[in-house]
XYZ file of C-alpha atoms in Angstrom:
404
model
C -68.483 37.759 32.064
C -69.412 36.366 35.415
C -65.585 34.074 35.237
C -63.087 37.548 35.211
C -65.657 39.299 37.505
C -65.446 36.828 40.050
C -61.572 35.926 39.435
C -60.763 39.633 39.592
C -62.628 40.053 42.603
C -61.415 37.719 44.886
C -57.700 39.072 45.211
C -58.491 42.297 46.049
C -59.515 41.349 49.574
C -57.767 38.232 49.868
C -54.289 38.462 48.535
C -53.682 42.145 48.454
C -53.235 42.723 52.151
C -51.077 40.043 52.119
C -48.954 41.600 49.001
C -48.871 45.086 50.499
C -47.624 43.808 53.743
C -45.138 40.961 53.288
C -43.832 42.177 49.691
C -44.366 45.899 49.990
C -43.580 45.686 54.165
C -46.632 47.825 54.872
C -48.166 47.689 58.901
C -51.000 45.240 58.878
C -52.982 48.142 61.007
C -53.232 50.830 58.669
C -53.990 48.490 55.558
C -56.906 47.140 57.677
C -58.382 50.997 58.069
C -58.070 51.493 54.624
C -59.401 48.557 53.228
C -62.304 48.953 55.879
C -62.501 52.407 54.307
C -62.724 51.113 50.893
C -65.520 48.302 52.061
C -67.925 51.303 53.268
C -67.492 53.083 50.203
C -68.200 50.123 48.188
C -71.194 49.490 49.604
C -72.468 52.923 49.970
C -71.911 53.753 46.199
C -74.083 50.726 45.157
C -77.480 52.487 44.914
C -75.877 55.475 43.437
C -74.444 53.141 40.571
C -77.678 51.298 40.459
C -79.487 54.542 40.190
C -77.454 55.994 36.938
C -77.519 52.457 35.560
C -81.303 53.104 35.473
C -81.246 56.680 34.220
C -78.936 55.606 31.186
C -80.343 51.947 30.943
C -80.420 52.175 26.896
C -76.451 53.153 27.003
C -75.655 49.404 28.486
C -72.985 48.313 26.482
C -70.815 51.544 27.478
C -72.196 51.097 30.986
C -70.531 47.610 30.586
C -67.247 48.895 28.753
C -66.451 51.481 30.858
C -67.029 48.976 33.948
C -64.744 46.526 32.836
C -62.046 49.093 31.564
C -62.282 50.316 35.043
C -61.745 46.668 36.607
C -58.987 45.568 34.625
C -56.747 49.042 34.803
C -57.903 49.164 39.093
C -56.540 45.030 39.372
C -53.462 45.885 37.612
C -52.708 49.161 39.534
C -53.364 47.256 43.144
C -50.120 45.203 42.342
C -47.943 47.769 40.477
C -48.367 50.211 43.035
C -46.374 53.776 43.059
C -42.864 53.064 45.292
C -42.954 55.790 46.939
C -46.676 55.842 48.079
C -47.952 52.414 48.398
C -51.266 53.007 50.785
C -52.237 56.103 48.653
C -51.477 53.916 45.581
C -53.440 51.010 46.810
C -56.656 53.168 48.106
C -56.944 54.901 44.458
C -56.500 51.537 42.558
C -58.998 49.452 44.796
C -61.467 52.239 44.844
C -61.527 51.864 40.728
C -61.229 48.307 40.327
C -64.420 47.928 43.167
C -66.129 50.192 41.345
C -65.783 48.606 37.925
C -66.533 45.817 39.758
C -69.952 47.322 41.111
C -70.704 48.673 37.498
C -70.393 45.010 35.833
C -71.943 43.368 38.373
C -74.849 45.303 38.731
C -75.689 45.813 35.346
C -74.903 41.945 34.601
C -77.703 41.196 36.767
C -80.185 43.920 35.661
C -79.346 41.776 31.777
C -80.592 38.478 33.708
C -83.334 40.435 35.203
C -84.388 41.705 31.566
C -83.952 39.386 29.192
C -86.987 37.936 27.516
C -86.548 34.462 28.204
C -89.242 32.244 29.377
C -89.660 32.130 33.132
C -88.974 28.501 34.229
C -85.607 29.156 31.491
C -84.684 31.938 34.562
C -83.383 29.781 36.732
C -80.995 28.031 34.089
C -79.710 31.490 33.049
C -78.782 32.733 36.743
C -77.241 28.917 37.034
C -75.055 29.060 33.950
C -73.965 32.715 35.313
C -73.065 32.016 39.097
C -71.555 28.672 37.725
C -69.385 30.640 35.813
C -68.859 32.646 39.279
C -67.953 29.907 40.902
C -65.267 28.783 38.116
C -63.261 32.180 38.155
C -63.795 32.192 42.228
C -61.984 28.997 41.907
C -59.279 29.711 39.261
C -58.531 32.891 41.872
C -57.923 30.921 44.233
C -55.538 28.306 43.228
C -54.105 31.079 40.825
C -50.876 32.332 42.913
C -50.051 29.083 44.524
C -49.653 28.137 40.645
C -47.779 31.089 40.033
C -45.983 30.882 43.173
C -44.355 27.729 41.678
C -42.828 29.315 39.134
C -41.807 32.920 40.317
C -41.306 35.483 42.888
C -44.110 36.328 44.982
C -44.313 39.686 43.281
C -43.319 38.791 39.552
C -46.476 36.137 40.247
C -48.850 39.143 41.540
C -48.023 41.215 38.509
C -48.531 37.928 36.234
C -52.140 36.963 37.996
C -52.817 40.978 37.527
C -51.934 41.168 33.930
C -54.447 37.865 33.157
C -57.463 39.820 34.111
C -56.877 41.990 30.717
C -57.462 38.930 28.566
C -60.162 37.475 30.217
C -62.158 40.692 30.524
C -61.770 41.847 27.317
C -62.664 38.283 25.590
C -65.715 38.218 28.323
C -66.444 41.399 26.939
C -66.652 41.251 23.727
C -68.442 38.044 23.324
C -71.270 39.595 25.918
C -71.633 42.648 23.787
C -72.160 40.638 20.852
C -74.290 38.468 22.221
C -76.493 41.675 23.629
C -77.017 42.632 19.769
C -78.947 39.812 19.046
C -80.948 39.596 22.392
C -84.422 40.559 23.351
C -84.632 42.827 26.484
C -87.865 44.136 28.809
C -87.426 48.191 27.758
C -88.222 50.625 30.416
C -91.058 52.716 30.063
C -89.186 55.820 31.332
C -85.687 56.285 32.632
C -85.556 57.474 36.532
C -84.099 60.359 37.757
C -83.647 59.138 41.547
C -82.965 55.947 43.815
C -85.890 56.391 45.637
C -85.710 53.957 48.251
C -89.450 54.229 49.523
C -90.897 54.280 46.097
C -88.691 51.176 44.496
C -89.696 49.448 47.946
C -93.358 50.170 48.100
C -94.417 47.076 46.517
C -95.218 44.228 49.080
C -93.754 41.005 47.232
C -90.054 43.486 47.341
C -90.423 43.796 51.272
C -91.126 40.515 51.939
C -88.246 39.127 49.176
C -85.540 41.480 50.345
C -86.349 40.934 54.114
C -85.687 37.239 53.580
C -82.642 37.718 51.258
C -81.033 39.851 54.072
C -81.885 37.449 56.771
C -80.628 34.662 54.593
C -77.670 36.330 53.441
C -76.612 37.469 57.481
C -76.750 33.405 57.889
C -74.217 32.905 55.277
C -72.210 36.256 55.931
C -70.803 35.092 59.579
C -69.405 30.926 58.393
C -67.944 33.332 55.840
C -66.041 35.701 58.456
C -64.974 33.007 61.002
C -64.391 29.865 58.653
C -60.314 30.840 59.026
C -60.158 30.967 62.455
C -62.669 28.138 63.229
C -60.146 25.236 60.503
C -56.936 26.669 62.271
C -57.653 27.237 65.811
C -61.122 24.921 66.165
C -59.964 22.158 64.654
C -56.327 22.750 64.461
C -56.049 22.102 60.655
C -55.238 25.478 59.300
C -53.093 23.370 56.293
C -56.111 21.890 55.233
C -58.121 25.594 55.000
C -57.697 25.551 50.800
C -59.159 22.273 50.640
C -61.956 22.637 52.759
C -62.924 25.879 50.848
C -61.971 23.848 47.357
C -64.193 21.255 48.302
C -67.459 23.803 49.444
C -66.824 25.389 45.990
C -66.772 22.638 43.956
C -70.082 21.244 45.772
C -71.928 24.274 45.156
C -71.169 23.823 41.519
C -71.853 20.299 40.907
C -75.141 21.239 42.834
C -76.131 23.681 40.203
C -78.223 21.340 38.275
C -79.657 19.793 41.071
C -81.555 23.010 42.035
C -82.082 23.947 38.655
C -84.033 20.878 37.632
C -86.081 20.746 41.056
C -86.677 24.619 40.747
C -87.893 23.676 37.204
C -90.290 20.995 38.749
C -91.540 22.000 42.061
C -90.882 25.880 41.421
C -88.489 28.215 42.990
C -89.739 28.990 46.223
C -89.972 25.189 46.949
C -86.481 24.877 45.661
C -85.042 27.441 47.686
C -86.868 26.207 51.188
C -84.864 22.760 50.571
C -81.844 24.522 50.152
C -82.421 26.425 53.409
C -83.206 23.022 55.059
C -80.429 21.110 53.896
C -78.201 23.579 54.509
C -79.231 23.836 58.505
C -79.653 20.209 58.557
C -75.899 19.414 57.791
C -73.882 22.650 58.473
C -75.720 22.582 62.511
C -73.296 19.360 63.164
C -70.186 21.645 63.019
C -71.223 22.722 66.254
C -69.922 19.238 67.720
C -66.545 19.371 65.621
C -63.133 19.430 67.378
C -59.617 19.212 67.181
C -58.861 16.560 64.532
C -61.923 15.942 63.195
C -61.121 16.976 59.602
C -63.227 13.851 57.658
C -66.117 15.428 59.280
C -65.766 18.508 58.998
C -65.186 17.808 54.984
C -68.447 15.981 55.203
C -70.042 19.129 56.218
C -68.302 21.427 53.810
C -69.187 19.187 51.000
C -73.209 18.589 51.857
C -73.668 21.898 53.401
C -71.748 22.945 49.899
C -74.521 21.557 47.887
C -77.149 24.477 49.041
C -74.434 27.634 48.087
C -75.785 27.028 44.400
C -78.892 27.800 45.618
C -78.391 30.474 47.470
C -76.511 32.211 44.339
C -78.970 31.304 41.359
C -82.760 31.324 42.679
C -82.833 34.759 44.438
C -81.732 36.736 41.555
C -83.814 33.988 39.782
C -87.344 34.827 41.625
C -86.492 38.603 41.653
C -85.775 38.721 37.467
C -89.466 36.769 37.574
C -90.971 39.963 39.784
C -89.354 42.087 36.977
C -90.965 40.642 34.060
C -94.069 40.381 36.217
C -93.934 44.110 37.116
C -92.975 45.287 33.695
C -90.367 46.371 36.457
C -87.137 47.151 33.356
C -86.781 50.545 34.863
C -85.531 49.850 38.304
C -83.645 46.668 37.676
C -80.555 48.086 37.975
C -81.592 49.564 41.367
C -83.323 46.354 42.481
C -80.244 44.241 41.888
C -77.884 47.313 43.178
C -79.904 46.870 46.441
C -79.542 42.786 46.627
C -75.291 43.659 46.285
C -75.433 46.294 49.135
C -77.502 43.800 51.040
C -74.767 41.277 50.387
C -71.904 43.574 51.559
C -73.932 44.941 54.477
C -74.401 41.835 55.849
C -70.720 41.136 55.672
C -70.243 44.064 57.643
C -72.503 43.445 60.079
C -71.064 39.923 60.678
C -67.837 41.467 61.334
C -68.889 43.942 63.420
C -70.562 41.566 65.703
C -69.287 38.397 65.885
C -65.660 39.032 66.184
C -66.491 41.490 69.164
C -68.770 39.287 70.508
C -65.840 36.173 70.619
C -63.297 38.814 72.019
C -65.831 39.412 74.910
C -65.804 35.563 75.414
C -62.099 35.809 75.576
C -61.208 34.062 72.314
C -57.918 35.919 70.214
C -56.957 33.995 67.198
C -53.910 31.962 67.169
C -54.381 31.521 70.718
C -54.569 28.343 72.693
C -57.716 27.442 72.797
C -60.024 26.337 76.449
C -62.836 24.713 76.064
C -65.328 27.298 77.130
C -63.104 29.488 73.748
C -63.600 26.943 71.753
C -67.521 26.235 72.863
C -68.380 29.871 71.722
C -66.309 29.496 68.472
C -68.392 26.209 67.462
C -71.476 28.619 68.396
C -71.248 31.780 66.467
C -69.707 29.673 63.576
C -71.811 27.188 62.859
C -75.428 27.284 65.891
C -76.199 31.035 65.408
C -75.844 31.116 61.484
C -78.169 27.526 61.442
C -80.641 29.476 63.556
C -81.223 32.731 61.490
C -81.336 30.228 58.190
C -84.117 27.965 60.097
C -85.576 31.450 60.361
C -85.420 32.443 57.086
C -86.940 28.912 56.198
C -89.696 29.307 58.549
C -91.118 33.145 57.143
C -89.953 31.759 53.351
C -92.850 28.881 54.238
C -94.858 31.673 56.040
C -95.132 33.628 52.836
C -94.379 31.659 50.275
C -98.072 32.082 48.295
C -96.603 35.977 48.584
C -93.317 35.472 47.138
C -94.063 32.400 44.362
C -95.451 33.699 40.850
């Protein structure tokens, strides 16, 4: 289920603005405002989805259905929009396919958090799933280029649209099925509320989901600038899809790697040398310039091999609390808060770094001086190395609080 959840949730933020406004001729400033729009409301319904996921925990299966009917019809209505209203048209289908997206996602992570499985098997099970990720993040993103080759730019949108149906209902099915035959943690009683104070009132959840949101601001601002630092850093925006191809593709090969040493040395331990590796060879973009492409792949590719980490151990070490914590009842809220966390900290990242380059006078697709440049290198690669070497630090601080 994790391949068409990722695969469907790429495009909507990546090729859709770039539908509307070159196909559909729609100004780039009013799609920003409404996809902005859209983000906040994403994020915002989260604990409220989390919440009812909770209350109706024993209905999962028509959670799940009605999630990914939602996903597949909101994809396909982003590119066969209404002529005549094509913003309207595009706020209304995004708004359902996010939030069949939130329903999937949330409640395919509250199934990791619940299955009976043996706890060092935990780690395997969030591996297989955010390798699958990974794959559809992948086949979204060479998708249209493919399609490109053989149609229209807007005959190839409708095709790449249409494939979501397939995929989510075979996902589907088979998950359903395989949900029948699977041992879950039951709550003891269904909750009526989020209740943010009460769901975080046990210690081991402050300390886990202060690192995870430290951690996750790290990753959140490579993630906003990465365009602009391959195309105006290093002058090499041509190369952009192979340098993300490459990061991708280490993060999955990696996924063994940390599930075998998570499986040996434990979790915690596993995710510290992810945080270390990670700072040790992403810091060196910092000294990266024009032309210096076979570095920077060297950094993509080793700083790559901690993203697998990052994706399978947290959700990982938080489905161990569960089981710990006969915790079934608020999984769906625990693992709706990790996904607001994760969009939050996009947000912020946006919010501050881009204003905080425009105050050092850098505008993308502008030449670049080298005090422009200097502060690029620094907010792309020095400030993200510095909250992760923070992260590693209270992660070693605490980890006797955080490890079983």
């Amino acid at each position: 289920m994790a391949f068409p959840l990722a695969f469907a949730g790429l495009p909507i933020y990546l090729h859709a603005p770039d539908f509307y406004a070159r196909t559909l001729g729609q100004p780039l400033s009013l799609l920003g405002l409404v996809l902005l729009a859209l983000r906040v409301i994403d994020a915002i319904q989260d604990p409220l989805i989390g919440s009812l996921s909770d209350r109706w925990n024993r209905h999962r299966t028509l959670i799940l259905s009605l999630g990914t009917t939602a996903l597949a019809a909101g994809f396909w209505m982003i590119f066969h929009p209404i002529p005549d209203a094509p913003l309207v048209s595009l706020a209304l289908s995004v708004f359902i396919c996010t939030t069949g997206y939130s329903v999937v996602a949330i409640n395919l992570q509250a199934l990791g958090g619940t299955w009976r499985v043996p706890e060092a098997s935990r780690t395997k099970v969030t591996t297989w799933r955010e390798g699958f990720g990974l794959a559809g993040l992948l086949a979204a993103s060479i998708a249209p280029t493919l399609l490109n080759a053989e149609a229209a730019p807007q005959a190839a949108f409708n095709l790449l649209s249409l494939s979501v149906v397939p995929f989510s209902t075979a996902a589907l099915i088979v998950l359903t099925r395989w949900m029948r035959r699977s041992h879950f943690q039951l709550a003891a009683k269904s909750s009526a509320g989020f209740g943010w104070k009460l769901l975080l009132r046990h210690p081991w959840r402050r300390h886990f989901f202060g690192l995870y949101a430290l951690n996750t601001c790290a990753s959140a601002i490579p993630a906003v600038l990465v365009l602009f630092f391959i195309r105006d850093r290093l002058e090499a925006g041509h190369l952009t899809g192979s340098f993300l191809l490459l990061y991708f593709l280490s993060g999955v090969g990696a996924m063994p790697l940390w599930e075998t040493l998570a499986k040996r040395k434990g979790k915690v331990i596993a995710w510290a040398t992810s945080m270390a590796l990670a700072t040790a060879t992403f810091f060196w973009a910092v000294f990266l310039g024009p032309g210096d492409v076979i570095m920077y792949a060297a950094v993509c590719a080793l700083s790559g091999l901690a993203l697998g980490a990052d994706l399978a151990l947290p959700p990982a070490l938080l489905a161990d609390h569960i089981d710990r914590t006969s915790g079934a009842g608020e999984a769906s809220r625990l693992f709706a808060l990790m996904a607001l966390i994760s969009k939050g900290a996009l947000a912020v990242a946006t919010g501050i770094a881009l204003p905080l380059l425009g105050l050092a006078g850098y505008q993308p697709g502008m030449e670049m001086t080298s005090g422009t440049g200097l502060w690029l290198s620094l907010a792309y690669a020095a400030i993200p190395c510095v909250l992760k070497a923070l992260t590693l630090i209270w992660l070693i601080g605490q980890r006797q609080a955080i490890a079983p």
